[in-house]
PDB file of C-alpha atoms and ligand atoms in Angstrom:
ATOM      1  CA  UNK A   1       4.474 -22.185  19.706  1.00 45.00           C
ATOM      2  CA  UNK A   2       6.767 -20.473  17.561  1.00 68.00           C
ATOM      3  CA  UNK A   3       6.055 -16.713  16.633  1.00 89.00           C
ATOM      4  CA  UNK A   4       5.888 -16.869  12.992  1.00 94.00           C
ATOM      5  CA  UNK A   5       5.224 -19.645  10.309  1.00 96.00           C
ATOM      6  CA  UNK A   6       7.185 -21.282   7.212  1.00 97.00           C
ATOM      7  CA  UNK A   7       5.986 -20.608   4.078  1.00 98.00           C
ATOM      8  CA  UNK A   8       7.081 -20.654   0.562  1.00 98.00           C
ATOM      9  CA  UNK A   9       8.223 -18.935  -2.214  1.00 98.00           C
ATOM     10  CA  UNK A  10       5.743 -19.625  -5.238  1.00 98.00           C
ATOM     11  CA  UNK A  11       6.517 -16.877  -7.496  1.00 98.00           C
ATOM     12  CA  UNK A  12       9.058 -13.318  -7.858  1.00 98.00           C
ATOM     13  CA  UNK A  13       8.838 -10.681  -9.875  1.00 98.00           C
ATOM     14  CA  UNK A  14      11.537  -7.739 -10.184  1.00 98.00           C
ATOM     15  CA  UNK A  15       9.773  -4.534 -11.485  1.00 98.00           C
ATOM     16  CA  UNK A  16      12.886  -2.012 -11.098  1.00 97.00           C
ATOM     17  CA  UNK A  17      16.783  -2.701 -10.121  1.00 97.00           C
ATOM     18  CA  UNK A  18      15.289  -1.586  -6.718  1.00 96.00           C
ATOM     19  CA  UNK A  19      11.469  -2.687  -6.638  1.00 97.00           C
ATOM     20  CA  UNK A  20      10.715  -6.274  -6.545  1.00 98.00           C
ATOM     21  CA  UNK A  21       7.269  -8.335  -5.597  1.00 98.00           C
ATOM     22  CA  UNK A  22       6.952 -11.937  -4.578  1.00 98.00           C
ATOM     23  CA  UNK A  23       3.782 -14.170  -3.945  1.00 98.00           C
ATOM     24  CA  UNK A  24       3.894 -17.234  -0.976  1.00 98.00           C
ATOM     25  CA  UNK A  25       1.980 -20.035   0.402  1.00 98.00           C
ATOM     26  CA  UNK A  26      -0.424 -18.616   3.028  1.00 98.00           C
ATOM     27  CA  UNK A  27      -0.931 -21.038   6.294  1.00 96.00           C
ATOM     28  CA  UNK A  28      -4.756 -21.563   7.076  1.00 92.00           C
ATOM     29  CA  UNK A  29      -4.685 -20.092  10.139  1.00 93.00           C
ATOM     30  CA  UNK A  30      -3.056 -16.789   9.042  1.00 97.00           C
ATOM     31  CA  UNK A  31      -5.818 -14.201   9.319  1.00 97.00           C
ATOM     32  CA  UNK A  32      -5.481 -10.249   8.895  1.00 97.00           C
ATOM     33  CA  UNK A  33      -8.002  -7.379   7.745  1.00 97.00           C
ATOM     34  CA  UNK A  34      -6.929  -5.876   4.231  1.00 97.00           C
ATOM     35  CA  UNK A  35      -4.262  -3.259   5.065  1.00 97.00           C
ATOM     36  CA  UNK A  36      -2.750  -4.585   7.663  1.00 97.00           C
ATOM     37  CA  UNK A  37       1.185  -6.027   8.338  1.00 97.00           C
ATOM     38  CA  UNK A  38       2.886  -8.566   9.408  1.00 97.00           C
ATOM     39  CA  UNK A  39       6.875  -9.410  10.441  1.00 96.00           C
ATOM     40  CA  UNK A  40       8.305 -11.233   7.604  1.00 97.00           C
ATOM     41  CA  UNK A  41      11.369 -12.124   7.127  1.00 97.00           C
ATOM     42  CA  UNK A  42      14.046 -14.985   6.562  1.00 98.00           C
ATOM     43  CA  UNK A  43      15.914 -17.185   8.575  1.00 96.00           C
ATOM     44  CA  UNK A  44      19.820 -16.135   8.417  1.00 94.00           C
ATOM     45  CA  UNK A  45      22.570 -17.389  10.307  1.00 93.00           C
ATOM     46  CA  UNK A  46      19.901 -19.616  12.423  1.00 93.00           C
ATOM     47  CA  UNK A  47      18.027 -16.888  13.322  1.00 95.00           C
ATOM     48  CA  UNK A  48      14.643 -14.738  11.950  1.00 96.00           C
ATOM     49  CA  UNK A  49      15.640 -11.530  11.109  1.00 96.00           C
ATOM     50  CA  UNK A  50      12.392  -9.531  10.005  1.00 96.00           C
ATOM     51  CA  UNK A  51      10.810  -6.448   9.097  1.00 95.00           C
ATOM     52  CA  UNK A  52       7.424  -5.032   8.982  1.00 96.00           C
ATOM     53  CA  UNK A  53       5.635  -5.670   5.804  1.00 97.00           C
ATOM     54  CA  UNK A  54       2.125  -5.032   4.801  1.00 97.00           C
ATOM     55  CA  UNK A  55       0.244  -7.545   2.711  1.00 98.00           C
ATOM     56  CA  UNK A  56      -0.466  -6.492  -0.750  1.00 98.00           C
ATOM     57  CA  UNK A  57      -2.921  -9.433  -1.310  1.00 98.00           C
ATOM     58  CA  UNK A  58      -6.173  -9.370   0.032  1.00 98.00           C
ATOM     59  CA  UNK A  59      -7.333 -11.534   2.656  1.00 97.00           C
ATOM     60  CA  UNK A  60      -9.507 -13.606   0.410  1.00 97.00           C
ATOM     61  CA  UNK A  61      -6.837 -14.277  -1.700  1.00 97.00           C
ATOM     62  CA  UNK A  62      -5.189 -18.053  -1.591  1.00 97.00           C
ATOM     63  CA  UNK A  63      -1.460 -16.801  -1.721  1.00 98.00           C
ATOM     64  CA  UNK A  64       0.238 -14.302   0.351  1.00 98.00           C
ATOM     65  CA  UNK A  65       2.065 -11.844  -1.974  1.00 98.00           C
ATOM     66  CA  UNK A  66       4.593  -8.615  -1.031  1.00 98.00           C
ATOM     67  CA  UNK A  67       5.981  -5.236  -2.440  1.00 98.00           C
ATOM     68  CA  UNK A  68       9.310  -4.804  -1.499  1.00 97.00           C
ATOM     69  CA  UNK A  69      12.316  -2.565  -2.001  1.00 96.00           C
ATOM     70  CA  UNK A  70      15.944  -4.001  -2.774  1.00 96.00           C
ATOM     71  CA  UNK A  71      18.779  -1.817  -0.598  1.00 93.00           C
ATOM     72  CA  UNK A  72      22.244  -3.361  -1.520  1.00 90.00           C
ATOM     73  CA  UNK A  73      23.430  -3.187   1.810  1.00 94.00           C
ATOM     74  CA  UNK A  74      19.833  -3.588   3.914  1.00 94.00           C
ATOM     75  CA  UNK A  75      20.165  -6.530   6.682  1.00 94.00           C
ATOM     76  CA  UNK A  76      17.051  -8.010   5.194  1.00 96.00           C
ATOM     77  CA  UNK A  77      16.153  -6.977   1.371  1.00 95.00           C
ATOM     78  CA  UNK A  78      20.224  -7.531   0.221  1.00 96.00           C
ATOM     79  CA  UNK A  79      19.416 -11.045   0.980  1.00 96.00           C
ATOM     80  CA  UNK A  80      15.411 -11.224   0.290  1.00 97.00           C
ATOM     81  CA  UNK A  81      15.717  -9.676  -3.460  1.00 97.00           C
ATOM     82  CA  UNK A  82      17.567 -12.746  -4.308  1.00 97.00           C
ATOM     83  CA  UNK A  83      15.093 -15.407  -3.023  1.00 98.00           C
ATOM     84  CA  UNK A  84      13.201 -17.666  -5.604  1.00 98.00           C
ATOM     85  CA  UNK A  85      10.612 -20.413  -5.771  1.00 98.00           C
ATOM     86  CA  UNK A  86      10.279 -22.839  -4.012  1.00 98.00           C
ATOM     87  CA  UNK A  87      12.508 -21.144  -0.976  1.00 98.00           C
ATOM     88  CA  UNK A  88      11.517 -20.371   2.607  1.00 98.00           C
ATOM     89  CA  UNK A  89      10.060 -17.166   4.294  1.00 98.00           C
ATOM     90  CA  UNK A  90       9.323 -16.510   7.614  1.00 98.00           C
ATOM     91  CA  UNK A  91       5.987 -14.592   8.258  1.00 98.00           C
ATOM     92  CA  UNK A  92       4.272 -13.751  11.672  1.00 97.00           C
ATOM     93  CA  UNK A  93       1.480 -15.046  13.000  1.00 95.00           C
ATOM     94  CA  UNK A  94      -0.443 -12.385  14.139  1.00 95.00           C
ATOM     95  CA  UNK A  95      -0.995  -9.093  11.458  1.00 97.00           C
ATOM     96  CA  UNK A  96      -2.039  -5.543  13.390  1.00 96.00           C
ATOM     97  CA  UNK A  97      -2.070  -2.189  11.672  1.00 96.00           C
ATOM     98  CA  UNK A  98      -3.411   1.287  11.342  1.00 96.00           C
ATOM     99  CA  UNK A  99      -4.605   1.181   7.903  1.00 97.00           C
ATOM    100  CA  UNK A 100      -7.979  -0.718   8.341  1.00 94.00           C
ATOM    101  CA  UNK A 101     -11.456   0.791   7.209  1.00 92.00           C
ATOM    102  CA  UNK A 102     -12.849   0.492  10.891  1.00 93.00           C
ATOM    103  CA  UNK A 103     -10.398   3.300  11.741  1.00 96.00           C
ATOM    104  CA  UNK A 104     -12.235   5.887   9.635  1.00 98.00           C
ATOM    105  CA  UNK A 105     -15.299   7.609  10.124  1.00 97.00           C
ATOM    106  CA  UNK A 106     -18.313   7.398   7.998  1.00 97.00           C
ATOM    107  CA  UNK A 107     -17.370   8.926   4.381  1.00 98.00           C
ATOM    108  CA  UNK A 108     -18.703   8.979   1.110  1.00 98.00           C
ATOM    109  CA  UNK A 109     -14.802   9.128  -0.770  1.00 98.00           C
ATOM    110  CA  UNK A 110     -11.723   7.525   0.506  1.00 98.00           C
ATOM    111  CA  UNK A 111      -8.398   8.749  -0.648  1.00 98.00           C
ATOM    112  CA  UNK A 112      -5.260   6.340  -0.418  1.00 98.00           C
ATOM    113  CA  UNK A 113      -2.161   8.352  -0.757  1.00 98.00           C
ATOM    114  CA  UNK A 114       1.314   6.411  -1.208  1.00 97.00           C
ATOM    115  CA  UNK A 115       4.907   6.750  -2.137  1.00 97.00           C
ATOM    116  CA  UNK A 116       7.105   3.736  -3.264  1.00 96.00           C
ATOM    117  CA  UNK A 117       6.284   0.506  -1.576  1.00 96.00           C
ATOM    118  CA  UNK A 118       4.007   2.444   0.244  1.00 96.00           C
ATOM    119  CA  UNK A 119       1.106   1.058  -2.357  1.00 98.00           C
ATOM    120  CA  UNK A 120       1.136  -2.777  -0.785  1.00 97.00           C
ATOM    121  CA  UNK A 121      -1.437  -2.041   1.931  1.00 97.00           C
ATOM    122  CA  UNK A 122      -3.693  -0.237  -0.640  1.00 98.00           C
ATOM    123  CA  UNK A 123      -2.848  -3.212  -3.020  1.00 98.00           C
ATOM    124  CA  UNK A 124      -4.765  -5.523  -0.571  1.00 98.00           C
ATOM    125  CA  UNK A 125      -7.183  -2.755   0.211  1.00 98.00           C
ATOM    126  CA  UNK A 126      -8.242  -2.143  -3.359  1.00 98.00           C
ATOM    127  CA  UNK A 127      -9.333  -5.640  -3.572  1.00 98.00           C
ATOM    128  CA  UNK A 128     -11.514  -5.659  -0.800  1.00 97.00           C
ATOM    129  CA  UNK A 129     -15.518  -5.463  -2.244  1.00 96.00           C
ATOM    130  CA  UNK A 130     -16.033  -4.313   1.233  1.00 96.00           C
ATOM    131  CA  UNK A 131     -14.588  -1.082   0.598  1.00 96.00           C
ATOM    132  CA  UNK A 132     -16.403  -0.495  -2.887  1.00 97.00           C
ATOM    133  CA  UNK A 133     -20.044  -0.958  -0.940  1.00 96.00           C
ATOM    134  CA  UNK A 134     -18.539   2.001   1.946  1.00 96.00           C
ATOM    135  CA  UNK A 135     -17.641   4.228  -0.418  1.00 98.00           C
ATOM    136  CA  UNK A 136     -19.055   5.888  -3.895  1.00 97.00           C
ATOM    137  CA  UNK A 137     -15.126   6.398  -4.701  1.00 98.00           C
ATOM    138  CA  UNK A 138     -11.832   5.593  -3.919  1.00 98.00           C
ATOM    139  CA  UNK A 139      -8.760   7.472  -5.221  1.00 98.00           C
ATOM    140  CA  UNK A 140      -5.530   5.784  -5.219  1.00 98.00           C
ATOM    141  CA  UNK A 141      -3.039   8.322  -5.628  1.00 98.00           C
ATOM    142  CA  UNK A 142       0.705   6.795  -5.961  1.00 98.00           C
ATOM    143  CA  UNK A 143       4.058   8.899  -6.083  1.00 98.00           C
ATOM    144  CA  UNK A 144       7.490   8.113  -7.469  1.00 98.00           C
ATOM    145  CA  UNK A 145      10.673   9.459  -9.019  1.00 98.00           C
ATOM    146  CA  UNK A 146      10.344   7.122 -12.331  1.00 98.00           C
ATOM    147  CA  UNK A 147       7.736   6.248 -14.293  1.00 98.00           C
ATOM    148  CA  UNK A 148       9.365   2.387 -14.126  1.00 98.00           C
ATOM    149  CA  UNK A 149       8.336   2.534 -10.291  1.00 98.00           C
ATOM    150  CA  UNK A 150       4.674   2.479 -11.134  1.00 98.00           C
ATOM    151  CA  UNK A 151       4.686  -0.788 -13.183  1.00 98.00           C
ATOM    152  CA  UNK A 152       3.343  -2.668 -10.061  1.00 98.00           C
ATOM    153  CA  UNK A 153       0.614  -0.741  -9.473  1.00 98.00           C
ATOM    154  CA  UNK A 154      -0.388  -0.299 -12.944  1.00 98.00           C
ATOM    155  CA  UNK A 155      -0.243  -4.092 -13.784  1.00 98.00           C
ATOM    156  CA  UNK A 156      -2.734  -4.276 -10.135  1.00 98.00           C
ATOM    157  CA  UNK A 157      -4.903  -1.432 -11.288  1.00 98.00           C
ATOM    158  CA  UNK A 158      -5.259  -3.291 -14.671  1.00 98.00           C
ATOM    159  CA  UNK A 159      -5.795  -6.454 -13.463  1.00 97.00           C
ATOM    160  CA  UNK A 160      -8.808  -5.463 -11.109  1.00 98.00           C
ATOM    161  CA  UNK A 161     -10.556  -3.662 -14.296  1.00 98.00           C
ATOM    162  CA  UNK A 162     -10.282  -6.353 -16.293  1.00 98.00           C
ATOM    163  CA  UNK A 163     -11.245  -8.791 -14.148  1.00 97.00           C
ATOM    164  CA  UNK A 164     -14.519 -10.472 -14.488  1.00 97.00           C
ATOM    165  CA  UNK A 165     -15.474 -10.406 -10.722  1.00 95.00           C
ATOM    166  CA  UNK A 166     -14.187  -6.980  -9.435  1.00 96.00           C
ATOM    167  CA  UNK A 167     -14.115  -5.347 -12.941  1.00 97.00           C
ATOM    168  CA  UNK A 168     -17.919  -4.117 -12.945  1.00 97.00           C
ATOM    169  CA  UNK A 169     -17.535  -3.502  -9.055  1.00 96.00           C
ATOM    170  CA  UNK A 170     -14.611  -1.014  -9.857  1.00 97.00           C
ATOM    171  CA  UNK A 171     -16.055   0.753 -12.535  1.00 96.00           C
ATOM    172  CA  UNK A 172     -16.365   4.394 -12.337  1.00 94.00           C
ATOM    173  CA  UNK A 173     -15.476   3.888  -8.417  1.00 97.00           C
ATOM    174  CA  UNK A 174     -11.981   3.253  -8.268  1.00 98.00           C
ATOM    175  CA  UNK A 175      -9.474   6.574  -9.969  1.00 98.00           C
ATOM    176  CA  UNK A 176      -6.059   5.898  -9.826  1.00 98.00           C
ATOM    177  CA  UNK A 177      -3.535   8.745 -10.214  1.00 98.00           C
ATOM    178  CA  UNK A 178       0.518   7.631 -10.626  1.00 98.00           C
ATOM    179  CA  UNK A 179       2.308  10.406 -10.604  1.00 98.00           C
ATOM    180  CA  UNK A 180       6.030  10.592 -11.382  1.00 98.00           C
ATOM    181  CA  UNK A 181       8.908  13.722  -9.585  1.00 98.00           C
ATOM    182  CA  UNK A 182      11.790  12.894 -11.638  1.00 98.00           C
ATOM    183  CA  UNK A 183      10.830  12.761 -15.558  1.00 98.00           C
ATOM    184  CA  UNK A 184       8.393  13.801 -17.269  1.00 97.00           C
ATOM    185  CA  UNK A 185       4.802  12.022 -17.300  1.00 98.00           C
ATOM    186  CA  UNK A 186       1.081  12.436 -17.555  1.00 97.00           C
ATOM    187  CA  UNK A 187       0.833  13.710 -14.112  1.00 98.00           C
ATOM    188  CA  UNK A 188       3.587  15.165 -12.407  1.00 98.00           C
ATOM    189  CA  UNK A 189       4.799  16.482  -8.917  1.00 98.00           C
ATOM    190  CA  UNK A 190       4.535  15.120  -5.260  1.00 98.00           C
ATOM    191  CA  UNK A 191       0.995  13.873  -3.539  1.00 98.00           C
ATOM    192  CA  UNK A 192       1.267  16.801  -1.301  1.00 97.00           C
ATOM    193  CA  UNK A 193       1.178  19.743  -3.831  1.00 97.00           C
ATOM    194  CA  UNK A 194      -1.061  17.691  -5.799  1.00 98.00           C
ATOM    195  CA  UNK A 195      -3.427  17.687  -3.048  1.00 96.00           C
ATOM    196  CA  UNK A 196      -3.042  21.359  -1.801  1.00 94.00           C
ATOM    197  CA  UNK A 197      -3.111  22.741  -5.940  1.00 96.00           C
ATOM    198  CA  UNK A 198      -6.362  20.526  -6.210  1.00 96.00           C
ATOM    199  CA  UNK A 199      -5.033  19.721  -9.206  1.00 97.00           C
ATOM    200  CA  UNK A 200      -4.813  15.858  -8.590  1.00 98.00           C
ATOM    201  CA  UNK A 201      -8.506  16.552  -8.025  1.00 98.00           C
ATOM    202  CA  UNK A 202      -9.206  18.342 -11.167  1.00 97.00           C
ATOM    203  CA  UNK A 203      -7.032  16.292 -13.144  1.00 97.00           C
ATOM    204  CA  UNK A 204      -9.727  13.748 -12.651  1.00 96.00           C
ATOM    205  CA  UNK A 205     -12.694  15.300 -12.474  1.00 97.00           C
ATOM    206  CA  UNK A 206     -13.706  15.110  -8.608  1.00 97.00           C
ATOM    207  CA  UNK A 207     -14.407  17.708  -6.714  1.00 96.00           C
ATOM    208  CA  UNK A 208     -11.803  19.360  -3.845  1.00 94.00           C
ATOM    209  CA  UNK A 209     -10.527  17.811  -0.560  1.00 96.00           C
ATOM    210  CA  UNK A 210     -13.714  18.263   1.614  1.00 97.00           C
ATOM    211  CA  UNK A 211     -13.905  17.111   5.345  1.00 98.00           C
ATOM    212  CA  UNK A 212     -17.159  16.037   5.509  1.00 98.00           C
ATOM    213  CA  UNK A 213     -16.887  13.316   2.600  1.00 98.00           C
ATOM    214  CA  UNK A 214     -13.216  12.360   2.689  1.00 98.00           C
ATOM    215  CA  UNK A 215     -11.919   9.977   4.434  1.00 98.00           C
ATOM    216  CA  UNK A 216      -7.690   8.930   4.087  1.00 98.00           C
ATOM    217  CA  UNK A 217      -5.094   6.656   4.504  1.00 98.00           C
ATOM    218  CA  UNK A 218      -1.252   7.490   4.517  1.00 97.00           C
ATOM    219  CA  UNK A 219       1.693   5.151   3.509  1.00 97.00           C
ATOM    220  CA  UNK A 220       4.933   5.981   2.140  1.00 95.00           C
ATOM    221  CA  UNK A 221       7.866   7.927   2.656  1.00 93.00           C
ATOM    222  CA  UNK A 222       8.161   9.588   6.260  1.00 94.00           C
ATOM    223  CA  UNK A 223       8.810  12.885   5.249  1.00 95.00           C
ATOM    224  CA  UNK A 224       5.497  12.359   2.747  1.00 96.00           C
ATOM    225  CA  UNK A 225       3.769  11.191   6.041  1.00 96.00           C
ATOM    226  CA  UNK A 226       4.493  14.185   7.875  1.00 95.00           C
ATOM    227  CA  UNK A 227       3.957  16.707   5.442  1.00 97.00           C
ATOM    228  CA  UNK A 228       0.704  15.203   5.103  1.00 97.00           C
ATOM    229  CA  UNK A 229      -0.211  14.471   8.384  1.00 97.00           C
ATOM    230  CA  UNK A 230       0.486  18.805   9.133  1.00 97.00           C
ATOM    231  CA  UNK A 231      -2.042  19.725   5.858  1.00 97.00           C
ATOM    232  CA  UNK A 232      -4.539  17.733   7.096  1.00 98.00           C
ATOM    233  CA  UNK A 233      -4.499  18.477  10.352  1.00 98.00           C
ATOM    234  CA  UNK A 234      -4.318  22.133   9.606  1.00 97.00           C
ATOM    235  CA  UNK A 235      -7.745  21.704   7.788  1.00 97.00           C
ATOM    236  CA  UNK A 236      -9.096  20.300  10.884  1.00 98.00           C
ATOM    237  CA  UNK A 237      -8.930  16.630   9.702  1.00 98.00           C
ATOM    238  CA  UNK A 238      -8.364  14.878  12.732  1.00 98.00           C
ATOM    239  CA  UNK A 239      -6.332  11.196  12.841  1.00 97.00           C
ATOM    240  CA  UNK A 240      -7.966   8.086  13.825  1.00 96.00           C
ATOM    241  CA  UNK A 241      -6.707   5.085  15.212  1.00 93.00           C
ATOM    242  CA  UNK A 242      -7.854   1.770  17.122  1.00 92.00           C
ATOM    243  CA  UNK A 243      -9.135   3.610  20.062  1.00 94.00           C
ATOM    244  CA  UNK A 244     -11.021   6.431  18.030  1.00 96.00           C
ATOM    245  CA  UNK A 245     -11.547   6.369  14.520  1.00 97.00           C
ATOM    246  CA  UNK A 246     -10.862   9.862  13.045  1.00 98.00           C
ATOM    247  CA  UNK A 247     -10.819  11.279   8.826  1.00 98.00           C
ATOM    248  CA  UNK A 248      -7.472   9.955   8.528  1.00 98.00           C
ATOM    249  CA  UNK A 249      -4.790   7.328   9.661  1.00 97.00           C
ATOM    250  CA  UNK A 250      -1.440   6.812   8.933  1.00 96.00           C
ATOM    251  CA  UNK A 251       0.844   3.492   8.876  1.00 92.00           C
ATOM    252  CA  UNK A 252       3.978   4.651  10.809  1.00 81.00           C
ATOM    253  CA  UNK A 253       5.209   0.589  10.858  1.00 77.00           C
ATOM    254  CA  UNK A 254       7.841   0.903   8.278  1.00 72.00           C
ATOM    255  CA  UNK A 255      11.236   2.393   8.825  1.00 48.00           C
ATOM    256  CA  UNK A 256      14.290   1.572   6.170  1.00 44.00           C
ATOM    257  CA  UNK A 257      14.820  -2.215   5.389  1.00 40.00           C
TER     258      UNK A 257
HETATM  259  P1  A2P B   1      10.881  13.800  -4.919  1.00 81.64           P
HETATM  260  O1  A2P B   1      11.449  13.142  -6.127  1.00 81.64           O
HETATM  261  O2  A2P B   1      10.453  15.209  -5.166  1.00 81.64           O
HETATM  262  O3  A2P B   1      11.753  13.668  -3.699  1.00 81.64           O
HETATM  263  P2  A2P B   1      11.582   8.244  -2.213  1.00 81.64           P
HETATM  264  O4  A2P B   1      12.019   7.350  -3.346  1.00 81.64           O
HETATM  265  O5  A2P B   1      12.618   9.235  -1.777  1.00 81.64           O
HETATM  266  O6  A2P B   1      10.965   7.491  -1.066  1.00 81.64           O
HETATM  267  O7  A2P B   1      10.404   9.110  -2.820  1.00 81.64           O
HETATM  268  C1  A2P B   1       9.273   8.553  -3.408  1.00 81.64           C
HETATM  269  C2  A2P B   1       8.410   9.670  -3.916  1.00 81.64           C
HETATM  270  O8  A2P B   1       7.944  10.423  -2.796  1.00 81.64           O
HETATM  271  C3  A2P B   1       9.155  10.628  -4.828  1.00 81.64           C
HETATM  272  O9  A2P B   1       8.334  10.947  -5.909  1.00 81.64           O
HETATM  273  C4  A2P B   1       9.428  11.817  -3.920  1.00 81.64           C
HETATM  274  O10 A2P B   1       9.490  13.038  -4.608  1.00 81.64           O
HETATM  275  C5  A2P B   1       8.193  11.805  -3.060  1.00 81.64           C
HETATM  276  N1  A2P B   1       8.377  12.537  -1.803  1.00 81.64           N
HETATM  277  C6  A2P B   1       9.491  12.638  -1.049  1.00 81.64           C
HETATM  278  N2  A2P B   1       9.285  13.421   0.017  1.00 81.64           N
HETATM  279  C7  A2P B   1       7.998  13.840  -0.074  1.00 81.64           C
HETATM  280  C8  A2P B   1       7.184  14.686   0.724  1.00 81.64           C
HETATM  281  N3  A2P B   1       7.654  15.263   1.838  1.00 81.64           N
HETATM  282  N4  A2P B   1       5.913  14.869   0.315  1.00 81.64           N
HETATM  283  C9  A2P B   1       5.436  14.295  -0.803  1.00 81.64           C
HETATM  284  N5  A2P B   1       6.146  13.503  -1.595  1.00 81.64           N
HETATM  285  C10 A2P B   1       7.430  13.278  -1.238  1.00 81.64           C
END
């Protein structure tokens, strides 16, 4: 048995010159808990050549769908920003991952802090009803240089609260915060100062980081994942993982396509 399945291409969409999101057929046998990954990839030169990717749809969803970055001269995304309907990808069959609810420990607020294409896991997350019946609120928080970058996950935040089936289920639970380093915007600066000002916090009306209610997932830029990892830490947040579920866990998968 091979290790990953065909599937295809039903549908692309190019956000930025370097941000682009596609949706494919999902084999019936694929199963994965919301904010997980997978290897996914396409065939080149006869062989797979894959990366990590997390799913941004949610595993009740029909279609597969992915956030992905475009790097001119990356082995994989050169050739995968130019693939359209109706081609072929190449997608694992078995999804694993850090970024799954059961890592956490009992909390009342659950903060999802991401850079870039860092927002895919909390894209399939953020659909999950499971997570609005754990928690009285969830906070996605979302970092980039350019406004343009946060198109995705505005379209997705959007989408949820005005849809007829999650919109009442997100109301007044789920606070999303973009926030932009590069021009100027509504809310400005990186996730880390954000967090350690409080002022990503105040911006929105909830009250300060506080151990005993928060519980948080990391994905995005490894110097973001770091940083982050040390301030929480240094608050006496410990990280969770399969083994032990902790207050926070991090999705150290990804590395540079
Ligand atoms: P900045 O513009 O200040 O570098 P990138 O495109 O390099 O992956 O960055 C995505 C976003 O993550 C940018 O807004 C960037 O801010 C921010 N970022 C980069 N490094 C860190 C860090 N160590 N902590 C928090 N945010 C970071």
């Amino acid at each position: 048995m091979s290790a990953f399945q065909r599937e295809t291409v039903l549908s692309v969409r190019h956000w930025t010159d370097s941000l682009f999101s596609f949706t494919a057929t999902r084999s019936p046998g694929f199963r994965f808990q919301n904010g997980q990954f997978v290897m996914m990839g396409l065939e080149v030169e006869g062989r797979p050549l894959l990366r990590a990717y997390s799913m941004a749809s949610a595993n009740h969803e029909e279609a597969l769908e992915f956030f992905s970055i475009k790097v001119a001269d990356g082995p994989l995304t050169s050739k995968l920003q130019k693939i359209r309907e109706g081609d072929t990808i190449l997608v694992g069959q078995k999804a694993t991952g850090t970024l799954i609810a059961g890592n956490l420990l009992p909390g009342k607020r659950l903060l999802l802090l991401s850079t870039g294409t860092g927002l895919a896991p909390f894209a399939s997350l953020i659909k999950d009803p499971e997570i609005y019946e754990t928690y009285e609120t969830v906070v996605l928080a979302h970092g980039c240089r350019q406004i343009s970058e946060l198109a995705y996950g505005e379209k997705l935040v959007e989408g949820l609260r005005a849809d007829e089936f999650f919109g009442p289920m997100v109301d007044g639970k789920l606070v999303y915060y973009p926030t932009v380093t590069r021009e100027p915007f509504r809310n400005r600066g990186r996730i880390t100062d954000l967090i350690s000002s409080a002022q990503l916090f105040n911006d929105v009306g909830l009250p300060p980081l506080d151990i005993e209610t928060d519980r948080i997932m990391l994905c995005g830029s490894p110097a973001m994942l770091a940083d982050l990892h040390d301030m929480f830490s240094e608050r006496g947040f410990v990280e969770g993982s399969h083994s032990k579920p902790g207050h926070f866990v991090i999705e150290k998968a990804f590395v540079e396509r």
